[in-house]
C-alpha positions as MATLAB code, in Angstrom:
seq = 'MTKKITLGASQLMSVNFYSSAWTDRRNDTKSFATLAYWQEMARVLEAAHFDFLFFADVIGFPSDENGIPAAAIREAVQTPAHDPVTIVSGLAATVDKLNFVVTSSTTAERPFMLARRFGTLDHLTEGRIGWNIVNSDNQTALVKLLGLGEVTEHDTRYDRADEFVDAVTKLWEGSWEDDAVVFDQAGHTFADPEKVHSIAHHGRFFDVEGIFTVVPGPQRTPTLFQAGASSRGREFAARTAECVYMQEATVEAAQTTIRDVRERAARFGRRPDDIKILNGVSIVVADTEEEAASIRADLAAAPSTEALAMHFLGWTGINLLALDASKPLSQRSEFGHSTLDRYEDGPTVGEIIDGLRSSLGGLKITGTPESVAQQMIDMVEQTDLDGFLIEPNFGGPEEYRVFGEKVVPLLIERGFIDEQTEPTTLRQRLFGGSDGHINDRHRGAEFRVSQ';
ca = [
       0.000    0.000    0.000;
       1.352    3.418   -0.996;
       2.146    5.662    1.952;
       0.355    8.997    1.737;
       2.510   12.118    1.993;
       1.391   14.758    4.476;
       2.053   18.311    3.254;
       2.393   21.374    5.433;
       3.514   24.875    4.501;
       5.842   26.415    7.072;
       5.503   30.165    7.489;
       6.419   32.980    9.854;
       4.265   36.096   10.043;
       7.127   38.261    8.864;
       8.952   39.456    5.760;
      11.743   36.936    6.291;
      12.346   33.262    7.069;
      15.252   30.789    7.089;
      16.360   31.602    3.561;
      16.891   35.330    4.235;
      16.153   35.887    0.543;
      13.639   38.663    1.109;
      15.924   41.093   -0.775;
      15.495   39.119   -4.022;
      13.262   40.642   -6.713;
      11.009   37.535   -6.512;
      10.091   38.249   -2.888;
       6.442   39.063   -2.255;
       6.154   39.465    1.520;
       5.890   43.246    1.831;
       2.196   42.969    2.781;
       2.766   40.171    5.325;
       0.992   42.195    8.032;
      -2.352   42.150    6.180;
      -5.126   39.576    6.343;
      -5.483   39.685    2.557;
      -1.917   38.392    2.117;
      -2.604   35.335    4.262;
      -6.030   34.758    2.740;
      -4.367   34.452   -0.665;
      -1.769   32.122    0.848;
      -4.539   29.931    2.300;
      -6.382   29.774   -1.029;
      -3.233   28.745   -2.875;
      -2.404   26.045   -0.325;
      -5.897   24.606   -0.330;
      -5.915   24.454   -4.138;
      -2.561   22.645   -3.990;
      -3.977   19.989   -1.595;
      -1.816   20.971    1.360;
      -2.986   19.479    4.630;
      -2.179   22.498    6.778;
      -0.585   25.913    7.062;
       1.988   25.823    9.864;
       2.887   29.079   11.601;
       6.296   29.082   13.220;
       6.708   31.908   15.689;
       9.355   33.668   17.732;
       8.976   35.827   20.809;
      11.773   38.288   21.005;
      14.707   38.866   18.714;
      18.348   37.895   18.240;
      20.203   39.357   21.206;
      23.039   38.874   23.652;
      24.257   40.720   26.732;
      24.670   43.855   24.578;
      21.095   43.806   23.354;
      19.854   43.442   19.775;
      22.486   44.145   17.097;
      21.547   46.673   14.440;
      22.151   43.967   11.821;
      19.186   41.957   13.091;
      16.819   44.883   12.559;
      18.401   45.866    9.252;
      18.194   42.308    7.884;
      14.749   41.543    9.375;
      16.010   38.422   11.162;
      13.296   37.135   13.535;
      11.935   40.639   13.661;
       9.349   41.765   12.844;
       7.316   38.739   13.937;
       3.581   39.339   14.279;
       1.170   37.134   16.220;
      -0.302   34.465   13.884;
      -3.011   33.236   16.246;
      -4.888   36.494   15.617;
      -5.629   35.651   11.978;
      -6.440   31.941   12.086;
     -10.212   32.342   12.448;
     -10.204   34.721    9.467;
      -8.304   32.201    7.379;
     -10.575   29.352    8.462;
     -13.514   31.398    7.189;
     -11.705   31.945    3.879;
     -11.104   28.271    2.975;
     -13.034   25.109    3.788;
     -10.525   22.271    3.968;
      -7.099   23.691    4.866;
      -6.018   23.148    8.473;
      -3.900   25.448   10.653;
      -1.131   24.892   13.196;
       0.051   27.724   15.436;
       3.168   27.832   17.588;
       2.733   28.902   21.190;
       5.250   28.824   24.030;
       4.924   27.019   27.360;
       7.484   29.442   28.773;
       5.591   32.582   27.764;
       1.996   31.386   28.237;
      -0.201   30.355   31.155;
      -2.084   27.030   30.857;
      -5.639   28.324   31.299;
      -5.238   31.192   28.847;
      -3.689   28.994   26.157;
      -6.332   26.299   26.670;
      -9.068   28.935   26.368;
      -7.587   30.404   23.182;
      -7.086   27.097   21.390;
     -10.376   25.694   22.683;
     -12.125   28.690   21.125;
     -10.222   28.211   17.863;
     -11.252   24.566   17.798;
     -14.823   25.823   17.486;
     -14.127   28.701   15.090;
     -12.118   26.487   12.719;
     -14.493   23.519   13.078;
     -11.675   21.377   14.404;
      -9.012   22.471   11.918;
      -6.518   23.674   14.522;
      -3.251   22.346   15.927;
      -0.876   23.598   18.613;
       2.872   23.487   17.965;
       4.344   23.193   21.448;
       7.597   25.047   22.038;
       9.346   26.049   25.227;
      10.998   29.057   23.509;
      14.644   28.974   22.517;
      15.348   32.705   22.468;
      15.778   32.912   26.221;
      17.860   36.091   26.386;
      15.201   38.250   24.731;
      12.341   36.390   26.399;
      13.640   37.101   29.887;
      13.859   40.818   29.127;
      10.518   41.126   27.330;
       8.440   39.099   29.766;
      10.292   39.894   32.963;
      11.051   36.243   33.706;
      14.013   37.137   35.884;
      16.584   34.696   34.546;
      17.310   32.254   31.743;
      15.748   28.852   32.424;
      17.976   25.787   32.126;
      17.304   23.660   29.023;
      15.912   20.491   30.629;
      13.954   22.503   33.189;
      12.083   24.166   30.317;
      11.015   20.702   29.151;
       9.950   19.787   32.690;
       7.792   22.917   32.661;
       6.416   22.011   29.213;
       5.506   18.524   30.442;
       3.556   19.945   33.338;
       1.987   22.586   31.090;
       0.619   19.866   28.784;
      -0.851   18.009   31.765;
      -2.603   21.179   32.937;
      -4.124   22.118   29.567;
      -5.240   18.586   28.712;
      -6.967   18.341   32.091;
      -8.934   21.434   31.076;
      -9.700   20.228   27.539;
     -10.477   16.623   28.435;
     -11.594   16.619   32.047;
     -14.059   19.434   32.687;
     -17.100   18.977   30.432;
     -18.825   15.692   29.723;
     -19.837   15.173   26.104;
     -23.550   15.666   26.817;
     -23.203   18.397   29.440;
     -24.748   21.085   27.197;
     -28.534   20.648   26.999;
     -29.619   24.198   26.004;
     -33.019   23.867   27.653;
     -34.462   27.371   27.448;
     -37.773   26.455   28.998;
     -36.019   24.861   31.938;
     -33.462   27.668   32.263;
     -30.654   25.143   31.893;
     -27.831   25.715   29.453;
     -25.712   22.884   30.889;
     -26.241   20.160   33.457;
     -24.130   21.211   36.472;
     -23.630   17.543   37.385;
     -21.747   17.060   34.128;
     -19.388   20.029   34.390;
     -16.430   19.281   36.640;
     -13.795   21.360   38.331;
     -10.256   20.250   37.597;
      -7.312   20.679   39.935;
      -3.656   20.821   38.999;
      -1.069   21.707   41.620;
       2.479   21.172   40.442;
       6.001   22.488   40.524;
       5.325   25.269   38.007;
       1.548   25.774   37.794;
      -1.563   25.866   39.963;
      -4.832   25.617   38.042;
      -8.188   24.943   39.679;
     -11.767   25.390   38.481;
     -14.001   24.541   35.563;
     -12.938   25.157   31.968;
     -14.994   28.023   30.533;
     -14.984   26.800   26.918;
     -17.369   24.007   25.925;
     -15.661   21.093   24.126;
     -14.901   21.695   20.459;
     -14.775   19.120   17.654;
     -11.344   17.866   18.755;
     -11.483   18.795   22.467;
      -7.654   18.772   22.498;
      -6.163   20.454   19.402;
      -3.809   18.286   17.367;
      -0.406   18.452   19.062;
       2.823   19.226   17.183;
       6.371   19.461   18.523;
       9.864   19.986   17.074;
      12.419   19.324   19.824;
      15.689   17.994   18.405;
      17.705   17.380   21.592;
      17.459   14.068   23.458;
      15.156   15.674   26.043;
      13.126   17.230   23.240;
      12.672   13.856   21.524;
      11.573   12.296   24.802;
       8.940   15.011   25.178;
       7.838   14.556   21.563;
       7.595   10.772   21.872;
       5.264   11.112   24.861;
       3.258   14.123   23.744;
       3.274   14.942   20.035;
       0.983   13.586   17.370;
       3.043   15.235   14.667;
       6.807   15.723   15.027;
       8.683   18.255   12.913;
      12.387   17.673   12.333;
      14.959   19.280   10.077;
      17.399   16.642    8.876;
      19.414   17.251    5.708;
      20.238   13.646    4.716;
      18.534   10.275    4.405;
      20.854    8.785    7.023;
      20.169   11.511    9.592;
      16.420   11.276    8.993;
      16.476    7.493    9.415;
      18.276    7.818   12.749;
      15.958   10.491   14.141;
      12.765    8.775   13.000;
      13.818    5.428   14.434;
      14.782    7.096   17.724;
      11.462    8.967   18.091;
       9.371    5.895   17.270;
      11.342    3.695   19.682;
      10.907    6.250   22.447;
       7.159    6.446   21.695;
       6.859    2.665   22.032;
       8.257    2.903   25.556;
       5.294    5.146   26.390;
       2.853    2.548   25.070;
       2.253    4.279   21.754;
       2.256    2.759   18.276;
       4.530    3.848   15.399;
       1.549    5.203   13.456;
       0.392    7.309   16.424;
       2.962    9.905   15.346;
       3.377   11.577   11.969;
       6.977   12.663   11.419;
       7.593   15.480    8.955;
      10.843   16.984    7.705;
      11.400   20.619    6.808;
      12.423   21.107    3.184;
      13.241   23.880    0.748;
      11.938   22.939   -2.699;
      13.032   24.605   -5.929;
      11.206   23.388   -9.026;
      11.654   24.598  -12.612;
      11.100   23.312  -16.146;
      14.760   22.333  -16.560;
      17.473   21.127  -14.200;
      19.652   24.055  -15.258;
      17.006   26.622  -14.410;
      16.348   24.974  -11.029;
      20.075   24.932  -10.231;
      20.315   28.621  -11.112;
      17.437   29.486   -8.764;
      19.060   27.456   -5.995;
      22.317   29.357   -6.528;
      20.424   32.657   -6.242;
      18.963   31.492   -2.935;
      22.367   30.576   -1.546;
      23.804   33.950   -2.573;
      20.937   36.051   -1.186;
      21.707   36.269    2.568;
      24.498   38.525    3.729;
      27.121   37.369    6.232;
      25.421   39.579    8.807;
      22.044   37.927    8.195;
      23.526   34.447    8.610;
      25.185   35.435   11.880;
      21.954   36.990   13.161;
      20.049   33.749   12.531;
      22.680   31.893   14.547;
      22.403   34.470   17.325;
      18.633   34.024   17.457;
      18.952   30.238   17.663;
      21.779   30.084   20.201;
      22.342   33.456   21.897;
      25.883   33.542   20.465;
      26.917   36.436   18.213;
      29.448   35.007   15.745;
      30.296   38.509   14.489;
      31.774   39.306   17.900;
      34.134   36.297   17.833;
      37.475   35.623   16.132;
      36.590   34.063   12.776;
      39.811   32.034   12.737;
      39.135   30.182   16.007;
      36.763   27.302   16.835;
      33.486   28.029   18.576;
      33.950   27.401   22.289;
      30.855   29.086   23.720;
      27.727   27.276   24.937;
      24.374   28.592   26.037;
      21.170   27.407   27.701;
      19.334   27.176   24.382;
      20.029   26.052   20.843;
      21.641   22.826   22.080;
      20.892   20.843   18.914;
      22.360   23.609   16.755;
      25.520   23.906   18.833;
      25.998   20.130   18.916;
      26.633   20.193   15.161;
      29.853   22.133   15.706;
      31.488   20.003   18.388;
      34.132   18.794   15.916;
      35.791   22.193   15.904;
      35.086   24.220   12.730;
      36.181   27.824   13.002;
      33.667   30.613   13.483;
      34.291   31.705    9.902;
      33.621   28.189    8.624;
      30.404   28.039   10.601;
      29.142   31.242    8.976;
      30.150   30.028    5.502;
      28.460   26.695    6.159;
      25.198   28.371    7.121;
      24.872   29.647    3.567;
      24.355   26.121    2.252;
      22.809   24.500    5.333;
      20.266   27.193    6.306;
      16.908   25.445    6.505;
      18.140   21.838    6.246;
      16.942   19.493    3.477;
      16.939   20.861   -0.072;
      15.217   19.339   -3.091;
      15.945   20.896   -6.488;
      15.000   19.937  -10.030;
      12.266   19.477  -12.619;
       8.737   18.544  -11.510;
       9.400   14.866  -12.200;
      12.716   14.961  -10.352;
      11.303   16.808   -7.349;
       8.352   14.415   -7.044;
      10.680   11.410   -7.211;
      13.096   12.864   -4.637;
      10.181   13.401   -2.234;
       8.947    9.854   -2.781;
      12.447    8.434   -2.318;
      12.871   10.311    0.965;
       9.590    8.923    2.285;
      10.278    5.359    1.172;
      13.866    5.267    2.404;
      13.316    6.807    5.837;
       9.770    5.998    7.053;
       9.051    9.749    6.860;
       5.372   10.735    6.765;
       5.645   14.013    4.904;
       7.152   17.469    4.586;
       6.911   20.987    5.920;
       7.716   23.054    2.850;
       9.565   26.228    3.744;
       9.418   29.518    1.844;
      12.333   30.375   -0.416;
      11.935   33.929   -1.702;
       8.625   34.362    0.130;
       5.003   34.751   -0.932;
       2.229   32.488   -2.247;
       3.606   32.166   -5.800;
       6.207   29.467   -5.074;
       3.498   27.308   -3.470;
       1.294   27.896   -6.490;
       4.080   26.656   -8.783;
       4.642   23.601   -6.588;
       0.905   22.899   -6.597;
       0.661   23.152  -10.370;
       3.844   21.279  -11.301;
       4.588   18.709   -8.580;
       1.387   17.886   -6.715;
      -0.409   16.430   -9.778;
       2.476   13.970  -10.189;
       2.223   12.925   -6.528;
      -1.542   12.481   -6.916;
      -1.048   10.461  -10.105;
       1.406    8.135   -8.334;
      -0.924    7.665   -5.357;
       1.070    9.553   -2.726;
      -1.458   12.381   -2.220;
      -5.237   12.150   -2.072;
      -7.374   14.982   -3.338;
      -9.285   16.248   -0.320;
     -12.967   16.672   -1.145;
     -14.580   17.240    2.268;
     -13.540   19.228    5.348;
     -12.419   17.234    8.378;
     -10.782   18.018   11.675;
      -7.002   18.268   11.523;
      -6.613   15.060   13.545;
      -8.902   13.191   11.134;
      -7.012   14.617    8.168;
      -3.794   13.166    9.559;
      -5.023    9.932   11.145;
      -8.584    9.228   10.022;
     -11.052    8.124   12.665;
     -14.648    9.036   13.344;
     -14.540   11.596   16.167;
     -11.343   13.663   15.801;
     -10.298   13.080   19.421;
      -6.942   11.979   20.866;
      -6.604    8.211   20.928;
      -6.584    6.069   24.063;
      -2.791    5.718   24.008;
      -2.115    9.450   24.218;
      -1.012   10.904   27.563;
      -4.042   13.200   27.624;
      -6.482   10.290   27.623;
      -5.937    9.701   31.343;
      -7.591   13.039   32.103;
     -10.854   12.283   30.274;
     -13.910   13.009   32.346;
     -15.811    9.870   33.305;
     -19.172    9.706   31.590;
];
């Protein structure tokens, strides 16, 4: 049986993304702050049979002990970054079948407020919403912006995230029984009080007690995404996520990560197919191999040295421009562990910056429509990958339109993508099923209210 490829489009509500190619003439992100821009994006993605639009997000900006370098503002690296959750209901009203995933931080948020927001969106999107769980890597800026006092140690942030997930799933799953709402106007009874329960969570990081003030939506718990790459991050993903996002650049690396995540999930009593694993990818498609190679070369040449260094600063808190380019990187920080681990073999700071030009964004697929389709299929078949998060190159809806017109029909023809004809919840789109709820093996199932 042919394995179906899940397709997501990875976006940031900004003018810029990993590629830092916003200065290219093909860029079309100037109106990123408008609803109309994202409505057009949603229409293009739905027509191209994408499963969901994924909003990455950052809180803060590249910074160190000296603050934000001017280069970060000049090159629009992780700033501006507008709040994507504000537009999701508008996009859900624009298209019928496309789903939406929004990043939100367990370090910056409070459990009740996040549960309330996503519970409301579950209704407004008719179940087409997912939460990408992050614990926020940009700790230096986060501490200053939110007044957190001090940088939180890496594994402690995951401990907090674990407890955060327990608290929100208690609210989503444990407060309202399925038939609690009766809407009996004559009897002056909106809901049966016997079927609405107060939940109590008292932990190391959070205290939450009371009823949940949002009635259950189509999914109850939004579909859960996560992208931790460290060992602790993979452990969290294996226990929590229904869809894991990774960013491996080779078949061998993808095989290793996928096998590791699935083995960890099994130790939590989950099945391999309980988790969809997607890989980030930059796709360049053109009518000829030569034209595609030329476009890829333009992408590699677009970011300045300053822009590359500012991306690294945002990921790790280390400003490469302030270091001796001829010496190896010796600094560590409390975030960006998976990024820093790549440089343990001792490349110089200058070599790291040069390497970012080709490695920015991870996996790259380049070629004609037939070649691109085959490379995607090969990656799935050789690694047990479930699909791709396709990243923007120059920015704007047009590159997704080209992909949808040139590559997607080939994937449909070969049986790797189904044409979606009816709306479903996001969880049903990914896993099937009749009710769109978390399955019995998920950690949140233990908090279900008894009927």
